[in-house]
Coordinates of C-alpha atoms in Angstrom, one line a residue:
M1300 CA 27.7 63.7 -62.9
A1301 CA 29.7 66.1 -60.8
L1302 CA 26.8 66.4 -58.4
S1303 CA 26.9 62.7 -57.8
H1304 CA 30.5 62.8 -56.5
E1305 CA 29.6 65.5 -54.0
S1306 CA 26.6 63.6 -52.6
P1307 CA 26.6 62.5 -48.9
G1308 CA 26.7 58.8 -49.7
A1309 CA 30.0 59.1 -51.7
G1310 CA 32.1 57.6 -48.9
C1311 CA 29.7 54.6 -48.3
A1312 CA 30.3 51.1 -49.5
P1313 CA 28.6 50.3 -52.8
G1314 CA 25.0 49.2 -52.3
R1315 CA 24.5 50.7 -48.8
S1316 CA 22.3 53.6 -47.9
P1317 CA 23.7 56.6 -46.0
Q1318 CA 21.6 55.8 -42.9
G1319 CA 23.0 52.2 -42.9
A1320 CA 26.6 53.6 -43.1
E1321 CA 25.9 55.9 -40.1
R1322 CA 24.5 53.0 -38.1
T1323 CA 27.5 50.9 -38.9
A1324 CA 29.9 53.7 -38.0
T1325 CA 28.3 54.2 -34.6
A1326 CA 28.3 50.5 -33.9
L1327 CA 32.0 50.0 -34.5
P1328 CA 34.5 50.7 -31.6
D1329 CA 36.2 54.0 -31.7
T1330 CA 39.7 52.8 -32.3
E1331 CA 41.1 55.9 -33.9
N1332 CA 40.7 58.1 -30.8
R1333 CA 42.0 55.4 -28.4
P1334 CA 45.5 56.1 -27.0
A1335 CA 48.2 53.7 -28.2
P1336 CA 49.8 51.6 -25.5
E1337 CA 53.5 51.9 -24.8
E1338 CA 54.2 48.2 -25.4
T1339 CA 53.5 46.3 -28.5
P1340 CA 49.8 46.6 -29.2
R1341 CA 47.8 43.4 -28.9
R1342 CA 45.0 42.8 -31.3
A1343 CA 41.6 42.6 -29.7
P1344 CA 39.9 39.3 -30.1
G1345 CA 37.3 39.1 -32.8
P1346 CA 33.7 38.0 -32.3
T1347 CA 34.5 34.4 -33.2
E1348 CA 37.7 34.1 -31.3
A1349 CA 38.1 32.5 -27.8
T1350 CA 38.9 34.5 -24.7
P1351 CA 42.5 34.2 -23.7
P1352 CA 43.0 31.8 -20.8
A1353 CA 44.4 34.6 -18.6
E1354 CA 41.0 36.3 -18.7
A1355 CA 38.9 33.3 -17.6
P1356 CA 39.3 33.8 -13.8
E1357 CA 38.1 37.4 -14.2
A1358 CA 35.0 36.2 -16.0
T1359 CA 34.4 33.6 -13.2
E1360 CA 34.8 36.2 -10.5
A1361 CA 32.4 38.5 -12.3
T1362 CA 29.7 35.9 -12.2
A1363 CA 30.2 34.9 -8.6
P1364 CA 26.9 34.9 -6.6
G1365 CA 26.1 38.0 -4.8
P1366 CA 24.2 38.5 -1.6
G1367 CA 21.0 39.4 -3.2
P1368 CA 18.2 36.9 -4.0
G1369 CA 18.2 35.2 -7.3
T1370 CA 21.9 35.8 -8.0
G1371 CA 24.0 32.8 -8.7
T1372 CA 23.5 29.8 -6.5
A1373 CA 23.1 31.8 -3.2
P1374 CA 20.2 30.5 -1.1
D1375 CA 17.0 32.6 -1.3
P1376 CA 15.2 32.7 2.1
D1377 CA 11.9 33.6 0.3
H1378 CA 12.2 30.6 -2.1
P1379 CA 13.9 27.7 -0.4
A1380 CA 15.4 25.0 -2.7
K1381 CA 13.4 21.8 -2.9
P1382 CA 15.2 18.6 -1.8
A1383 CA 16.5 16.4 -4.5
A1384 CA 14.5 13.3 -5.6
G1385 CA 17.3 11.1 -4.3
D1386 CA 17.2 12.7 -0.9
R1387 CA 13.4 12.2 -0.7
R1388 CA 13.7 8.6 -1.7
G1389 CA 16.4 8.0 0.9
R1390 CA 14.3 9.6 3.6
R1391 CA 11.3 7.6 2.6
G1392 CA 13.3 4.4 2.6
R1393 CA 14.7 5.1 6.1
K1394 CA 11.2 5.9 7.3
A1395 CA 9.9 2.6 5.8
L1396 CA 12.6 0.7 7.5
L1397 CA 11.9 2.3 10.9
L1398 CA 8.2 1.6 10.4
T1399 CA 8.9 -2.1 9.6
L1400 CA 11.1 -2.5 12.6
A1401 CA 8.5 -0.9 14.8
L1402 CA 5.7 -3.2 13.5
V1403 CA 7.9 -6.3 13.9
A1404 CA 8.8 -5.3 17.5
T1405 CA 5.1 -4.5 18.3
L1406 CA 3.9 -7.8 16.8
V1407 CA 6.5 -9.8 18.9
L1408 CA 5.5 -8.0 22.1
L1409 CA 1.8 -8.4 21.5
A1410 CA 2.2 -12.1 20.7
L1411 CA 4.1 -12.6 24.0
V1412 CA 1.5 -10.7 26.0
S1413 CA -1.4 -12.4 24.3
A1414 CA 0.2 -15.9 24.9
G1415 CA 0.4 -15.2 28.7
T1416 CA -2.9 -13.3 29.2
G1417 CA -6.2 -15.0 30.1
A1418 CA -8.0 -16.8 32.8
Y1419 CA -4.9 -18.8 33.5
R1420 CA -2.1 -16.2 33.6
I1421 CA 1.4 -17.1 32.5
P1422 CA 4.2 -14.6 33.0
T1423 CA 6.1 -13.5 29.9
A1424 CA 9.4 -14.9 31.2
D1425 CA 7.8 -18.3 31.6
V1426 CA 6.4 -18.2 28.1
L1427 CA 9.9 -17.5 26.7
A1428 CA 11.4 -20.2 28.9
S1429 CA 8.9 -22.8 27.7
A1430 CA 9.5 -21.8 24.1
Q1431 CA 13.3 -22.1 24.5
H1432 CA 12.7 -25.6 26.1
R1433 CA 10.6 -26.7 23.1
L1434 CA 13.2 -25.4 20.7
G1435 CA 16.1 -27.1 22.6
L1436 CA 17.7 -23.9 23.5
G1437 CA 17.6 -24.3 27.3
G1438 CA 14.9 -22.8 29.4
A1439 CA 12.4 -24.8 31.5
P1440 CA 9.0 -26.3 30.9
L1441 CA 5.9 -25.1 32.8
D1442 CA 3.7 -27.3 34.9
R1443 CA 1.3 -29.7 33.1
V1444 CA -1.6 -27.3 33.1
G1445 CA 0.5 -24.4 32.0
E1446 CA 2.1 -26.3 29.2
S1447 CA -1.3 -27.5 28.0
V1448 CA -2.9 -24.0 28.1
L1449 CA 0.1 -22.3 26.4
W1450 CA 0.7 -24.8 23.6
N1451 CA -2.8 -26.2 23.0
V1452 CA -5.0 -23.1 23.5
R1453 CA -3.1 -19.8 23.5
L1454 CA -0.3 -20.2 20.9
P1455 CA -2.6 -21.7 18.2
R1456 CA -4.9 -18.7 18.7
V1457 CA -2.0 -16.2 18.5
V1458 CA -0.6 -17.8 15.4
L1459 CA -4.0 -18.0 13.7
A1460 CA -4.7 -14.3 14.5
L1461 CA -1.3 -13.5 13.0
L1462 CA -1.9 -15.4 9.8
V1463 CA -5.5 -14.2 9.3
G1464 CA -4.6 -10.5 10.1
A1465 CA -1.6 -10.6 7.7
S1466 CA -3.8 -12.2 5.0
L1467 CA -6.6 -9.6 5.3
G1468 CA -4.2 -6.7 5.5
C1469 CA -2.2 -7.7 2.4
A1470 CA -5.4 -8.6 0.5
G1471 CA -6.8 -5.1 1.2
A1472 CA -3.7 -3.4 -0.1
L1473 CA -3.8 -5.5 -3.2
M1474 CA -7.5 -4.8 -3.8
Q1475 CA -7.0 -1.0 -3.5
G1476 CA -4.0 -1.1 -5.8
V1477 CA -5.9 -3.3 -8.4
F1478 CA -9.0 -1.1 -8.5
G1479 CA -7.3 2.2 -7.9
N1480 CA -9.9 2.9 -5.3
P1481 CA -9.0 3.5 -1.6
L1482 CA -12.5 2.2 -0.6
A1483 CA -11.9 -1.3 -2.0
E1484 CA -11.5 -4.3 0.3
P1485 CA -11.7 -8.1 -0.2
G1486 CA -15.5 -8.1 0.5
V1487 CA -16.2 -5.8 -2.4
I1488 CA -16.1 -8.6 -5.1
G1489 CA -17.9 -11.1 -2.9
I1490 CA -15.1 -13.3 -1.7
S1491 CA -16.0 -13.0 2.0
A1492 CA -19.7 -13.4 1.3
G1493 CA -19.1 -16.5 -0.9
A1494 CA -16.9 -18.1 1.7
A1495 CA -19.6 -17.4 4.3
V1496 CA -22.2 -19.1 2.1
G1497 CA -20.0 -22.2 1.9
A1498 CA -19.5 -22.4 5.7
V1499 CA -23.1 -21.7 6.5
A1500 CA -24.2 -24.4 4.0
A1501 CA -21.9 -26.9 5.7
I1502 CA -23.3 -26.0 9.1
G1503 CA -27.0 -25.9 8.0
L1504 CA -26.8 -29.1 5.9
G1505 CA -24.9 -31.0 8.6
L1506 CA -22.0 -31.9 6.2
S1507 CA -19.1 -33.9 7.7
F1508 CA -17.4 -35.6 4.8
F1509 CA -14.0 -33.9 5.7
G1510 CA -14.4 -34.3 9.5
N1511 CA -13.4 -31.3 11.4
W1512 CA -12.1 -29.7 8.2
T1513 CA -15.5 -29.7 6.5
I1514 CA -16.5 -26.1 7.2
T1515 CA -13.1 -24.9 6.4
V1516 CA -12.9 -26.7 3.0
C1517 CA -16.5 -25.7 2.1
A1518 CA -15.8 -22.0 2.9
F1519 CA -12.5 -22.0 0.9
V1520 CA -14.0 -23.7 -2.2
A1521 CA -17.1 -21.4 -2.1
G1522 CA -14.9 -18.3 -1.9
L1523 CA -12.9 -19.4 -5.0
I1524 CA -16.0 -20.3 -6.9
T1525 CA -17.5 -16.9 -6.0
V1526 CA -14.6 -14.8 -7.2
S1527 CA -14.3 -16.9 -10.4
S1528 CA -18.0 -16.3 -11.1
V1529 CA -17.7 -12.5 -10.4
Y1530 CA -14.6 -12.3 -12.7
L1531 CA -16.3 -14.2 -15.6
L1532 CA -19.6 -12.2 -15.3
S1533 CA -17.7 -8.9 -15.4
R1534 CA -15.7 -9.7 -18.5
N1535 CA -16.8 -8.2 -21.8
G1536 CA -14.9 -8.4 -25.1
G1537 CA -11.8 -9.9 -23.4
K1538 CA -11.5 -7.1 -20.9
T1539 CA -12.7 -6.5 -17.4
E1540 CA -13.8 -3.0 -16.4
V1541 CA -13.3 -2.1 -12.7
V1542 CA -16.8 -0.5 -12.4
T1543 CA -18.4 -3.6 -13.8
L1544 CA -16.4 -5.8 -11.5
I1545 CA -17.4 -3.8 -8.4
L1546 CA -21.1 -3.7 -9.4
T1547 CA -21.1 -7.5 -10.0
G1548 CA -19.5 -8.0 -6.6
I1549 CA -22.2 -5.9 -5.0
A1550 CA -24.9 -8.1 -6.7
V1551 CA -23.1 -11.3 -5.6
N1552 CA -22.9 -10.0 -2.1
A1553 CA -26.7 -9.4 -2.0
F1554 CA -27.3 -12.9 -3.4
A1555 CA -25.0 -14.5 -0.9
G1556 CA -26.7 -12.7 1.9
A1557 CA -30.1 -14.0 0.8
L1558 CA -28.6 -17.6 0.7
I1559 CA -27.3 -17.2 4.2
G1560 CA -30.6 -16.0 5.4
L1561 CA -32.3 -19.0 3.8
F1562 CA -30.0 -21.4 5.5
V1563 CA -30.5 -19.7 8.8
F1564 CA -34.3 -19.9 8.3
F1565 CA -34.2 -23.7 7.8
A1566 CA -31.6 -24.4 10.5
D1567 CA -32.4 -25.6 14.0
S1568 CA -31.6 -23.6 17.1
G1569 CA -28.1 -25.2 17.7
Q1570 CA -27.2 -24.5 14.0
V1571 CA -28.5 -21.0 14.2
N1572 CA -26.3 -20.2 17.2
Q1573 CA -23.3 -21.7 15.4
I1574 CA -24.0 -19.8 12.2
T1575 CA -24.5 -16.5 14.0
F1576 CA -21.3 -16.8 16.0
W1577 CA -19.3 -17.8 12.9
Q1578 CA -20.7 -14.9 10.9
L1579 CA -19.6 -12.5 13.6
G1580 CA -16.0 -13.7 13.4
S1581 CA -14.1 -15.4 16.1
L1582 CA -10.9 -17.2 16.8
A1583 CA -12.3 -19.1 19.8
Q1584 CA -12.1 -22.5 17.9
A1585 CA -8.4 -22.1 17.0
T1586 CA -6.5 -25.3 16.9
W1587 CA -3.2 -26.4 15.3
P1588 CA -5.1 -28.3 12.5
K1589 CA -6.8 -25.0 11.6
V1590 CA -3.5 -23.2 11.6
L1591 CA -2.2 -25.9 9.2
A1592 CA -5.3 -25.4 7.1
V1593 CA -4.7 -21.7 6.5
L1594 CA -0.9 -21.8 6.6
P1595 CA -0.1 -22.9 3.0
C1596 CA -2.6 -20.5 1.4
A1597 CA -1.5 -17.5 3.6
V1598 CA 2.2 -18.1 3.1
A1599 CA 1.9 -18.6 -0.6
G1600 CA -0.2 -15.4 -1.0
L1601 CA 2.1 -13.4 1.3
L1602 CA 5.2 -14.5 -0.6
V1603 CA 3.8 -13.8 -4.0
A1604 CA 2.2 -10.4 -3.4
P1605 CA 5.4 -8.3 -3.0
F1606 CA 6.6 -9.3 -6.4
Y1607 CA 3.7 -7.3 -7.9
A1608 CA 4.5 -4.1 -6.0
R1609 CA 6.3 -2.4 -8.9
R1610 CA 3.6 -3.2 -11.4
L1611 CA 1.0 -1.8 -8.9
D1612 CA 2.9 1.4 -8.8
L1613 CA 2.8 1.7 -12.6
L1614 CA -0.9 0.8 -12.6
S1615 CA -1.6 3.6 -10.2
L1616 CA -0.6 6.0 -13.0
G1617 CA -3.7 4.8 -15.0
E1618 CA -4.4 1.8 -17.2
R1619 CA -3.3 3.5 -20.5
P1620 CA 0.1 4.8 -19.1
A1621 CA 0.6 1.3 -17.6
R1622 CA 0.0 -0.4 -20.9
H1623 CA 2.4 2.0 -22.6
L1624 CA 5.0 1.1 -20.0
G1625 CA 4.7 -2.6 -20.9
I1626 CA 2.2 -3.8 -18.2
D1627 CA -0.4 -6.4 -19.2
V1628 CA -3.2 -4.9 -17.2
E1629 CA -5.7 -7.7 -17.7
R1630 CA -3.2 -10.4 -16.8
L1631 CA -2.0 -8.4 -13.7
R1632 CA -5.6 -7.9 -12.5
L1633 CA -6.5 -11.6 -12.9
A1634 CA -3.4 -12.7 -11.1
L1635 CA -3.9 -10.3 -8.2
I1636 CA -7.6 -11.2 -7.9
L1637 CA -6.6 -14.8 -7.5
V1638 CA -4.0 -14.0 -4.9
V1639 CA -6.7 -11.9 -3.0
A1640 CA -9.1 -14.8 -3.3
L1641 CA -6.5 -17.2 -1.9
L1642 CA -5.7 -15.0 1.1
T1643 CA -9.3 -14.0 1.9
A1644 CA -11.0 -17.3 1.4
A1645 CA -8.5 -19.0 3.7
A1646 CA -8.9 -16.4 6.4
V1647 CA -12.7 -16.4 6.3
A1648 CA -12.7 -20.2 6.3
V1649 CA -11.1 -20.5 9.7
A1650 CA -12.1 -17.2 11.4
G1651 CA -15.4 -16.2 10.0
V1652 CA -16.2 -12.7 8.6
I1653 CA -13.9 -10.1 10.0
T1654 CA -14.3 -6.6 8.5
F1655 CA -12.4 -3.4 8.2
I1656 CA -8.9 -4.9 8.5
G1657 CA -8.3 -4.9 4.8
L1658 CA -9.9 -1.4 4.5
L1659 CA -8.2 0.6 7.2
V1660 CA -4.7 -0.9 7.6
P1661 CA -3.5 0.2 4.1
H1662 CA -5.0 3.7 4.8
L1663 CA -3.0 4.1 7.9
L1664 CA 0.3 3.1 6.2
R1665 CA -0.3 5.4 3.3
M1666 CA -0.8 8.3 5.8
A1667 CA 2.5 7.2 7.4
N1668 CA 4.7 6.6 4.4
G1669 CA 3.0 7.4 1.2
P1670 CA 1.4 5.2 -1.5
G1671 CA 4.4 3.2 -2.7
H1672 CA 3.5 -0.5 -2.9
R1673 CA 7.0 -1.8 -2.2
F1674 CA 6.4 -0.9 1.5
L1675 CA 2.6 -0.9 1.5
V1676 CA 2.1 -4.5 0.5
P1677 CA 4.4 -6.2 3.1
G1678 CA 3.7 -3.4 5.6
S1679 CA 0.0 -4.0 5.4
A1680 CA 0.6 -7.7 6.2
L1681 CA 2.6 -6.8 9.3
A1682 CA 0.1 -4.1 10.4
G1683 CA -2.9 -6.4 9.8
A1684 CA -1.3 -9.1 12.0
V1685 CA -0.6 -6.5 14.7
V1686 CA -4.2 -5.2 14.6
L1687 CA -5.8 -8.6 14.7
V1688 CA -3.6 -10.0 17.5
A1689 CA -4.4 -6.9 19.5
G1690 CA -8.1 -7.2 18.6
D1691 CA -8.2 -10.8 19.7
L1692 CA -6.5 -10.0 23.0
A1693 CA -9.1 -7.3 23.6
A1694 CA -12.0 -9.5 22.6
R1695 CA -11.2 -12.2 25.1
T1696 CA -10.2 -9.9 28.0
L1697 CA -12.5 -6.9 28.0
A1698 CA -15.6 -8.8 29.1
Q1699 CA -14.2 -11.8 31.0
P1700 CA -15.3 -14.5 31.5
A1701 CA -17.4 -13.8 28.4
E1702 CA -15.8 -13.3 25.0
L1703 CA -16.7 -10.6 22.5
P1704 CA -17.0 -11.6 18.8
L1705 CA -13.9 -10.4 17.0
G1706 CA -15.7 -9.2 13.9
V1707 CA -18.0 -7.1 16.0
L1708 CA -15.1 -5.5 17.9
T1709 CA -13.2 -4.7 14.7
A1710 CA -16.4 -3.1 13.2
L1711 CA -17.0 -1.1 16.3
I1712 CA -13.5 0.4 16.2
G1713 CA -13.2 0.5 12.4
S1714 CA -16.5 2.2 11.6
P1715 CA -15.8 5.5 13.4
F1716 CA -12.3 5.6 12.1
F1717 CA -13.5 5.1 8.6
F1718 CA -16.1 7.9 9.0
W1719 CA -13.3 10.2 10.2
L1720 CA -11.2 9.2 7.2
L1721 CA -14.0 10.0 4.8
R1722 CA -14.6 13.4 6.3
R1723 CA -10.8 14.1 6.3
T1724 CA -10.5 13.1 2.6
R1725 CA -13.6 15.1 1.6
R1726 CA -12.3 18.2 3.5
K1727 CA -8.9 18.0 1.8
Q1728 CA -10.4 17.6 -1.7
G1729 CA -13.0 20.3 -1.2
G1730 CA -15.9 17.9 -1.6
W1731 CA -16.7 14.9 -3.7
A1732 CA -18.2 16.6 -6.7

C-alpha cells in the first residue's frame, strides 16, 4: 500500500490517467509564473463569457482587410466580383427600354418614308401636313391627286404592313415559347398552309358570297379549322406532346400543299395567276376594308399575348418545373395556340404567305436582350412591323415599275440569315449531337 502513495499518478484527479493529467497541465495557461500586475488584478474571461466592450474595436481592427488577395472584402484583380442580380436586371431593363424606343422611332420613320415614296412622290413634310389637316390639328391638304394617292393607296398599305408584321412577329415569339424550340414558327403547325387552302379554294371555285371579303373570310376560317384539327389529332390521354404536335403539323402542311396543287391544276389561267401571286405574298391589294378585316384579330391577339409573358418564362424551365410552380401547361398551350392561330390566320388572309418574319425576328431580339418574354413578346411585334414595312417599301421600289412579291423578298433575305444562325448556334454548342 505504501508503494501506491509513491506512484506518479498520486497527484492526479481520481479516474484520470497520468498521461491525461500531463496533457491537461500543458493545455492550461501558465498563471503561476506570470508576473502580478501593480493594480488590482482583473480576472480573465472564461471560455463562455463575452468579450468586454472595450476590446471590440481591437478585434474589428484585427480583421480589417489587408492588401493581399482573398483577405476581407478587398477587391481581387484575379477574381473580379460578379454584379448583383438586381444590377443585372436593372441594366437589362434599361436596355429593353432603349431597344423599345429605338424600334418605335424606326417604325415611325419608316412609315413616313414609305407613305411618301413611290411613282408619285410626296415629301415627308407634306405627309405630316396632310395628316395634321385630317386630324384637325392645322396643316394643309395636298392636291386632289396627292390626297387620293396618300390616303387611298399608300396609308392603307403601310397600316396593313404594320399589322401583318406585328402579328407574325408576335406569333413567332409565342410559338417558340410554347414549343421551347427556337426553330418554331406559325407555319409549323399548319396555320399558314390551312389559311392558304381556304384562300385558294375561294379563288379556284369562284366563291363570292361575302363579296370582296370572300377570300379573306375563307382563309381565316380555314386557318382556324386547320389549327383545331392539328390540336385534336395530337392529343392523347388528355395531354398534347410537343413532338406529336409538330409532326402532325408537318403532315397537315403536306396535305394542304397537295390540296393547293389540286386547285391550281383545275383552275383557269386567270385564277392560276391570282393564286400564284397570292401564295407568294403581297400587299398590293391593300385597302381600308382589308385593314378593318385584320384589325380586330390583330389588336385582340397583340393585347392578350403580353399577359402570358411570365408564364412563358416559367415554361422555359421545363414542363415539370412549370407544373410544380402552379402553371397549367396544357391550358396555357391551348390558349397560346389559339392566340397564334388568330394572329396568323388574319395576317395570311389579307397578305398571303409571308415567311421568316415569325422565325427570325424573335432570334434577333434574343441576341440583343436575352430570352425574357416580358420584352420579347411585345418587342417581336414592334420588330416584325419594322421588318415588314421596310420589306414592303423595298418590294415596290427596287424593281420599279414592277413590284417584287413580298414573300419572295423576305425568303431571299431570311434564308441566308437563318443559315448563318444555324451555323453560329452549332458552333457555340459544339455540334448538334
